[in-house]
mmCIF file of C-alpha atoms in Angstrom:
data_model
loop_
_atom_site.group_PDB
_atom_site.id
_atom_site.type_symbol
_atom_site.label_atom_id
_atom_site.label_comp_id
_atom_site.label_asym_id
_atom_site.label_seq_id
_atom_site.Cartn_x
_atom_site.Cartn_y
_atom_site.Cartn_z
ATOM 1 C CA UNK A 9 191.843 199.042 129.891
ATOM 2 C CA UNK A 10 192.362 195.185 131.174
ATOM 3 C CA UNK A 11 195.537 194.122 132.760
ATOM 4 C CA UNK A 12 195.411 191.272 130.513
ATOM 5 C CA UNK A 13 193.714 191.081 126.592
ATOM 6 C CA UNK A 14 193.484 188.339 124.285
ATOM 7 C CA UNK A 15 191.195 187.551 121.121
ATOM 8 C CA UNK A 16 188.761 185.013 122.695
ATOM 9 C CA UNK A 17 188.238 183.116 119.263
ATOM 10 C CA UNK A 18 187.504 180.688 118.586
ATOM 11 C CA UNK A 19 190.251 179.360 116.576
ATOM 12 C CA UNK A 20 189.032 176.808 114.591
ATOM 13 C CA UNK A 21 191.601 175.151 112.477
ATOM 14 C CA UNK A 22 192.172 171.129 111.016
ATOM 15 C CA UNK A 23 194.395 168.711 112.726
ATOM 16 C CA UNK A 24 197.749 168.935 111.836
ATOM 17 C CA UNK A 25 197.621 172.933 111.644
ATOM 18 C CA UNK A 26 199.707 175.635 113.537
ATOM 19 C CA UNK A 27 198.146 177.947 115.305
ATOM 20 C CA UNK A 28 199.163 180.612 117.151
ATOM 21 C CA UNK A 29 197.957 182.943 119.666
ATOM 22 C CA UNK A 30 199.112 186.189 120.999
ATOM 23 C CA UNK A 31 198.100 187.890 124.429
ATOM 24 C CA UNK A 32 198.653 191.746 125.273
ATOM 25 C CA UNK A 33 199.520 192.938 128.637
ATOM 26 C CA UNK A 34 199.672 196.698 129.593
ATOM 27 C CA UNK A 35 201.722 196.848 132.854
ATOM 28 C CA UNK A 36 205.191 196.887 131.428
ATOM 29 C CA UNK A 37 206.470 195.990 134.938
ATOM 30 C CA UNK A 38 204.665 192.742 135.018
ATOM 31 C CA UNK A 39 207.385 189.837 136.255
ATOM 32 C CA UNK A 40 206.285 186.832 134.714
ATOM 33 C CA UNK A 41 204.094 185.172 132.362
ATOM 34 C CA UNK A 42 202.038 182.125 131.660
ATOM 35 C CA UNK A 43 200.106 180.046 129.515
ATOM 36 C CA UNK A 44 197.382 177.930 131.389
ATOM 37 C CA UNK A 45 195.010 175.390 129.284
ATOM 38 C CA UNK A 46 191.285 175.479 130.994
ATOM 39 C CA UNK A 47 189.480 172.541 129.556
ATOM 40 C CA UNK A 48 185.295 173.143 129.671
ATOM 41 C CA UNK A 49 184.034 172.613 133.168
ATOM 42 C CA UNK A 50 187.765 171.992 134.584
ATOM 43 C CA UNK A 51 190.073 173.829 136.552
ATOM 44 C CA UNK A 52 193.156 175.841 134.586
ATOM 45 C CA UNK A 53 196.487 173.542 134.115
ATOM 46 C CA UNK A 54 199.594 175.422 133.917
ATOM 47 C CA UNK A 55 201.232 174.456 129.840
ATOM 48 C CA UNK A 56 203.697 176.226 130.365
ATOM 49 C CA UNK A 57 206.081 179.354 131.894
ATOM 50 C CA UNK A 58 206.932 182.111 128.989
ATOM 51 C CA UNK A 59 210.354 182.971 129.985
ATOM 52 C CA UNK A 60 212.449 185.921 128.112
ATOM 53 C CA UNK A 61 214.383 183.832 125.900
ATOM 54 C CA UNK A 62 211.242 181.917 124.974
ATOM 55 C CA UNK A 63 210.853 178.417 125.207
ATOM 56 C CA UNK A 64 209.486 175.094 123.584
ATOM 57 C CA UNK A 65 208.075 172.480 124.993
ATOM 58 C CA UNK A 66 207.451 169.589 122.458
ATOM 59 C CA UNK A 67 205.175 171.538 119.737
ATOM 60 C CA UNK A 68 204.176 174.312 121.737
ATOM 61 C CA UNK A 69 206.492 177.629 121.914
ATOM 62 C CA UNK A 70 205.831 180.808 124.069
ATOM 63 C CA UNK A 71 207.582 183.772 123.262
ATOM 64 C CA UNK A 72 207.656 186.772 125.448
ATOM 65 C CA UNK A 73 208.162 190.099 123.411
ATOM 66 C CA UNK A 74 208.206 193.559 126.459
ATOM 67 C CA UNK A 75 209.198 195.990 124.207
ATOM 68 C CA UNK A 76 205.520 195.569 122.875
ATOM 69 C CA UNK A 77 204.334 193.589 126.132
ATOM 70 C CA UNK A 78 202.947 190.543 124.197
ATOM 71 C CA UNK A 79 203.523 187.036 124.640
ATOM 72 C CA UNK A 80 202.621 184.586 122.179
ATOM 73 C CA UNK A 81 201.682 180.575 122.035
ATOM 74 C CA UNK A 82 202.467 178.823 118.466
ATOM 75 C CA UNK A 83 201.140 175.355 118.766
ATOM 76 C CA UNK A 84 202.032 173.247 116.090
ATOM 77 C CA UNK A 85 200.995 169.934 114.444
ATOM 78 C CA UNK A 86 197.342 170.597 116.241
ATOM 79 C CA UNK A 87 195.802 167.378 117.999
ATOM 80 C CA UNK A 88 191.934 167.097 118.723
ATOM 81 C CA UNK A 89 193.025 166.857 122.242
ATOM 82 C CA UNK A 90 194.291 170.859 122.006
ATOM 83 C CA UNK A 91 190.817 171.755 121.808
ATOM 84 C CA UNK A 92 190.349 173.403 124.940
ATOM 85 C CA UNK A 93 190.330 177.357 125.679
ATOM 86 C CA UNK A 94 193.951 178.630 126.752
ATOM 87 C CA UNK A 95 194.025 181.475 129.419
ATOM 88 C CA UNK A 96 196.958 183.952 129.206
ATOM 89 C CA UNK A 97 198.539 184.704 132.717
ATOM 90 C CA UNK A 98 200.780 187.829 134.160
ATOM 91 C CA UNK A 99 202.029 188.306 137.384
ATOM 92 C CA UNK A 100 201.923 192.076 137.919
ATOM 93 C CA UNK A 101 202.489 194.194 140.590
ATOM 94 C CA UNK A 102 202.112 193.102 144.477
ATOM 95 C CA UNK A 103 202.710 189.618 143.058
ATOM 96 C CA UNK A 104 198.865 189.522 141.648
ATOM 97 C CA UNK A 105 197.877 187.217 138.831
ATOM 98 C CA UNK A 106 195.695 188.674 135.800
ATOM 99 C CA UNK A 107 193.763 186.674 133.556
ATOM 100 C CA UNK A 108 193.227 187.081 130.169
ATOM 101 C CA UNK A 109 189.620 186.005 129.594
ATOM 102 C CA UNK A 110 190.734 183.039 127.452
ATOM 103 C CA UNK A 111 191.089 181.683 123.599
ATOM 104 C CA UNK A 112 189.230 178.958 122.780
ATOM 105 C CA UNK A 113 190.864 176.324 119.741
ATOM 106 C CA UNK A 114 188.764 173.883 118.044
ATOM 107 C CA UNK A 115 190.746 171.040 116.263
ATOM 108 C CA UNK A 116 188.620 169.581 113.711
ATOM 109 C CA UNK A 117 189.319 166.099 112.471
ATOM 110 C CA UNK B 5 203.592 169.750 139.150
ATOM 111 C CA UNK B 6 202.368 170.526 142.472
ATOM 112 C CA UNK B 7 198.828 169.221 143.605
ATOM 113 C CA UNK B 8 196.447 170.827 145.216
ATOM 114 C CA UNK B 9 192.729 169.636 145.786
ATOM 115 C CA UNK B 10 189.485 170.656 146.811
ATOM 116 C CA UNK B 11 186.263 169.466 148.671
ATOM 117 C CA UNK B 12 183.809 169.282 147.877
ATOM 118 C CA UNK B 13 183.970 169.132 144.074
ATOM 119 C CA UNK B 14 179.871 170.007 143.633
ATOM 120 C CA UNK B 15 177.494 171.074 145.916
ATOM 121 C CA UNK B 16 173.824 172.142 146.343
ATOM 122 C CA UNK B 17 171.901 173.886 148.878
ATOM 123 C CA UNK B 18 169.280 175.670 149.933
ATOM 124 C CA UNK B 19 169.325 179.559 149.764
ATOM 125 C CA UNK B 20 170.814 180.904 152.972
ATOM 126 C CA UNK B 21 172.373 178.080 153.961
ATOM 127 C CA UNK B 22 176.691 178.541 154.411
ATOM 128 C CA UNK B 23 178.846 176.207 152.564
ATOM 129 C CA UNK B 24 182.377 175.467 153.494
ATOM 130 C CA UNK B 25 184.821 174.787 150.655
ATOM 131 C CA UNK B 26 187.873 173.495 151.510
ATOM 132 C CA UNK B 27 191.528 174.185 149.458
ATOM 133 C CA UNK B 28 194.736 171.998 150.319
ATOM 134 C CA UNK B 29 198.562 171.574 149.024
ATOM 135 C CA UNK B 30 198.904 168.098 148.994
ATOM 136 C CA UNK B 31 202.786 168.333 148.427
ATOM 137 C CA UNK B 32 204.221 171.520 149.118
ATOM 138 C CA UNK B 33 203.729 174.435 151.251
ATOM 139 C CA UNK B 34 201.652 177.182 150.290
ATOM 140 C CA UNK B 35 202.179 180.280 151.864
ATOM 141 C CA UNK B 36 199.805 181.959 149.682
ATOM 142 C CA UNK B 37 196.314 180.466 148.465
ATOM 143 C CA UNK B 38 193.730 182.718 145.943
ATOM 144 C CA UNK B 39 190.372 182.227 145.699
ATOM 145 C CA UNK B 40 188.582 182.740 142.464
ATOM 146 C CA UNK B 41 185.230 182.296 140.680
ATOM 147 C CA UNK B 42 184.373 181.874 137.374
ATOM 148 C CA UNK B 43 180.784 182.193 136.065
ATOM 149 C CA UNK B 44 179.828 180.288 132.622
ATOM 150 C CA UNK B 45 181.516 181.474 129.362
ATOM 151 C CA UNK B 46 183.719 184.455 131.578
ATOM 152 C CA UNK B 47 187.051 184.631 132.901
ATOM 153 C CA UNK B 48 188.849 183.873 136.271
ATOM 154 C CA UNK B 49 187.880 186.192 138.634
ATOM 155 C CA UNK B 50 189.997 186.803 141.494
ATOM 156 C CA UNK B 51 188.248 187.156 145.188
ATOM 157 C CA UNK B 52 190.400 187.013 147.865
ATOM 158 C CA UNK B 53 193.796 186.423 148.347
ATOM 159 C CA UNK B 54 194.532 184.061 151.319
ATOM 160 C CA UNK B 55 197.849 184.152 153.746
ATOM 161 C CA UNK B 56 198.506 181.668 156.050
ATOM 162 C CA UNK B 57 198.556 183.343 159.795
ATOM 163 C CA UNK B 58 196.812 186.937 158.507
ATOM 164 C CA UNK B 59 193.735 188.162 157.274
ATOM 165 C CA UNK B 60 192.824 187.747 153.859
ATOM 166 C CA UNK B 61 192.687 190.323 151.215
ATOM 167 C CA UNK B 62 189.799 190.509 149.239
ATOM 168 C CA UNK B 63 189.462 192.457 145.859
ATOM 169 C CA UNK B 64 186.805 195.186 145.645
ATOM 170 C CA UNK B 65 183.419 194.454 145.109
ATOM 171 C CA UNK B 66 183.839 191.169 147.385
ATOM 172 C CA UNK B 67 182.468 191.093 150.837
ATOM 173 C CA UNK B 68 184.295 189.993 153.437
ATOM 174 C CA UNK B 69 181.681 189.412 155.893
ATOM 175 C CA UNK B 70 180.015 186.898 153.108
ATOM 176 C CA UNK B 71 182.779 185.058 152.082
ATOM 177 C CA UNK B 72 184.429 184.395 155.414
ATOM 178 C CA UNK B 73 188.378 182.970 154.413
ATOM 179 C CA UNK B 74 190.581 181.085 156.801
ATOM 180 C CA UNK B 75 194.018 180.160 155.630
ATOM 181 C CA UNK B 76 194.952 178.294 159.062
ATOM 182 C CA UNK B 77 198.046 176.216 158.168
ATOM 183 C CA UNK B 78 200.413 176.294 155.293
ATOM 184 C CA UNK B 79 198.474 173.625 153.511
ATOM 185 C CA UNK B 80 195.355 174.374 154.148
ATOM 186 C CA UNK B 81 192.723 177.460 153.181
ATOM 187 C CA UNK B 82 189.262 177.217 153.935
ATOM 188 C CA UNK B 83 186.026 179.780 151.992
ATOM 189 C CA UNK B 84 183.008 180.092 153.267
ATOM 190 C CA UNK B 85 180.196 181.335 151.245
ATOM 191 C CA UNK B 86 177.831 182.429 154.373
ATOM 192 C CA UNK B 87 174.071 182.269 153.618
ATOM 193 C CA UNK B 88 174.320 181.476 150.261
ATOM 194 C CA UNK B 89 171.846 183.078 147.674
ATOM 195 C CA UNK B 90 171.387 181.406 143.783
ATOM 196 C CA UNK B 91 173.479 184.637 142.375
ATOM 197 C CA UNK B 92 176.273 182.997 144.560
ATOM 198 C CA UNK B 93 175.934 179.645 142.461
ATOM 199 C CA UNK B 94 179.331 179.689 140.403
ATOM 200 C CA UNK B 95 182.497 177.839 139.844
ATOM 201 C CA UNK B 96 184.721 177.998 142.868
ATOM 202 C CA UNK B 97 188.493 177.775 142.213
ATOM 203 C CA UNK B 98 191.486 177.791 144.664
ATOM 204 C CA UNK B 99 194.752 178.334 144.001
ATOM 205 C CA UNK B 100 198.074 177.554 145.753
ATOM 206 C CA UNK B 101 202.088 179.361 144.819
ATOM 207 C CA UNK B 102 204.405 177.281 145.926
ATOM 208 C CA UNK B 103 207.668 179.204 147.719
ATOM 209 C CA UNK B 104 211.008 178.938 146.517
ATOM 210 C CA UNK B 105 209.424 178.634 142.925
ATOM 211 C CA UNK B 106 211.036 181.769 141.234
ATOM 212 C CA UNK B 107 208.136 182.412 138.671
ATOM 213 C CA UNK B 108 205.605 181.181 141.441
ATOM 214 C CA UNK B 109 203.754 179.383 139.447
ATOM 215 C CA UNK B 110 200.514 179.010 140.666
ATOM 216 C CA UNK B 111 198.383 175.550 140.997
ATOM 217 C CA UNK B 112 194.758 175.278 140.633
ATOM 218 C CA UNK B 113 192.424 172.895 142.348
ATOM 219 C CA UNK B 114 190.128 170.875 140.726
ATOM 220 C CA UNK B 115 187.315 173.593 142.011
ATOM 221 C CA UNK B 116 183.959 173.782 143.185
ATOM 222 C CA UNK B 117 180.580 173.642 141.736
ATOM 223 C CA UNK B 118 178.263 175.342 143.786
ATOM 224 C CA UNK B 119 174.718 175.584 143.043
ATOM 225 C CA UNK B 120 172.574 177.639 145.427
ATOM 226 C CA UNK B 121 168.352 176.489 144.761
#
């Protein structure tokens, strides 16, 4: 089983849209948990940190359930410049990072 | 956030030739630097984690002996791919955790495109 699943899409979905993805994670002692956006050919850029109380940050919001080790991204009012594929991140044991193999959004005008 | 860049950004060469890729903090010191590649369409895959002042530890399936890693100074790690083959040709990432950060974040570089002919 991977340290780190998500649905690799691709979302496609109309400006203006929510969208939301969620991430599983199967070491219930993992310590903390991102959401990196890798744009096509680029490195990964850190969005954001999913902290237990979840967060916002302008439209996006990461929420952080352990009881069923998922964390989530809800993106709302969708820009074409979302389009990109967005990698979920958990630091597990021995401090090592795990990637989730990524889920690509389209925003169509 | 924190910076951290790499050189060269692309590179070709000949099959078994080495190539020397080269990660740095630019503002902050980075105990700890990771190396990863990422072939087209797959996910991150880590290689080798790099500690300033110690030996590297690599993940399995990596060879040491082919990718040599040098983490010399806290803002500076250094991989080198030694006689490079085409399977090697892939999309080089670094990575850099800043201390004192409590989630330690970590910070990509812009990577490296190498392509072995």
């Amino acid at each position: 089983r991977k340290e780190v699943e998500q649905d690799p899409g691709p979302f496609n979905v109309p400006e203006g849209a929510t969208v939301a993805f969620n991430c599983t994670y199967s070491n219930s002692a993992s310590q903390s948990f991102f959401w990196y956006r890798q744009d096509c050919r680029k490195e990964p850029k850190l969005l954001m940190s999913v902290y237990s109380s979840g967060n916002e940050d302008g439209r996006f919001t990461a929420q952080l359930n352990r009881a069923s080790q998922y964390i989530s991204l809800l993106i709302r009012d969708s820009k074409l410049s979302d389009s990109a594929t967005y990698l979920c991140v958990v630091r597990g044991n021995f401090n090592k990072f795990y990637f989730g193999s990524g889920t690509k959004l389209n925003v169509k005008p | 956030g924190a910076v951290v860049s790499q050189h060269p950004s692309r590179v070709i060469c000949k099959s078994g030739t080495s190539v020397k890729i080269e990660c740095r903090s630019l503002d902050f010191q980075a105990t700890t630097m990771f190396w990863y590649r990422q072939f087209p369409k797959q996910s991150l895959m880590l290689m080798a984690t790099s500690n300033e002042g110690s030996k590297a530890t690599y993940e399995q399936g990596v060879e040491k002996d082919k990718f040599l890693i040098n983490h010399a100074s806290l803002t500076l790690s250094t991989l080198t791919v030694t006689s490079a083959h085409p399977e090697d040709s892939s999309f080089y990432i670094c990575s850099a955790r800043g201390s004192g950060d409590v989630q330690e974040t970590q910070y990509f570089g812009p990577g490296t495109r190498l392509l072995v002919l």
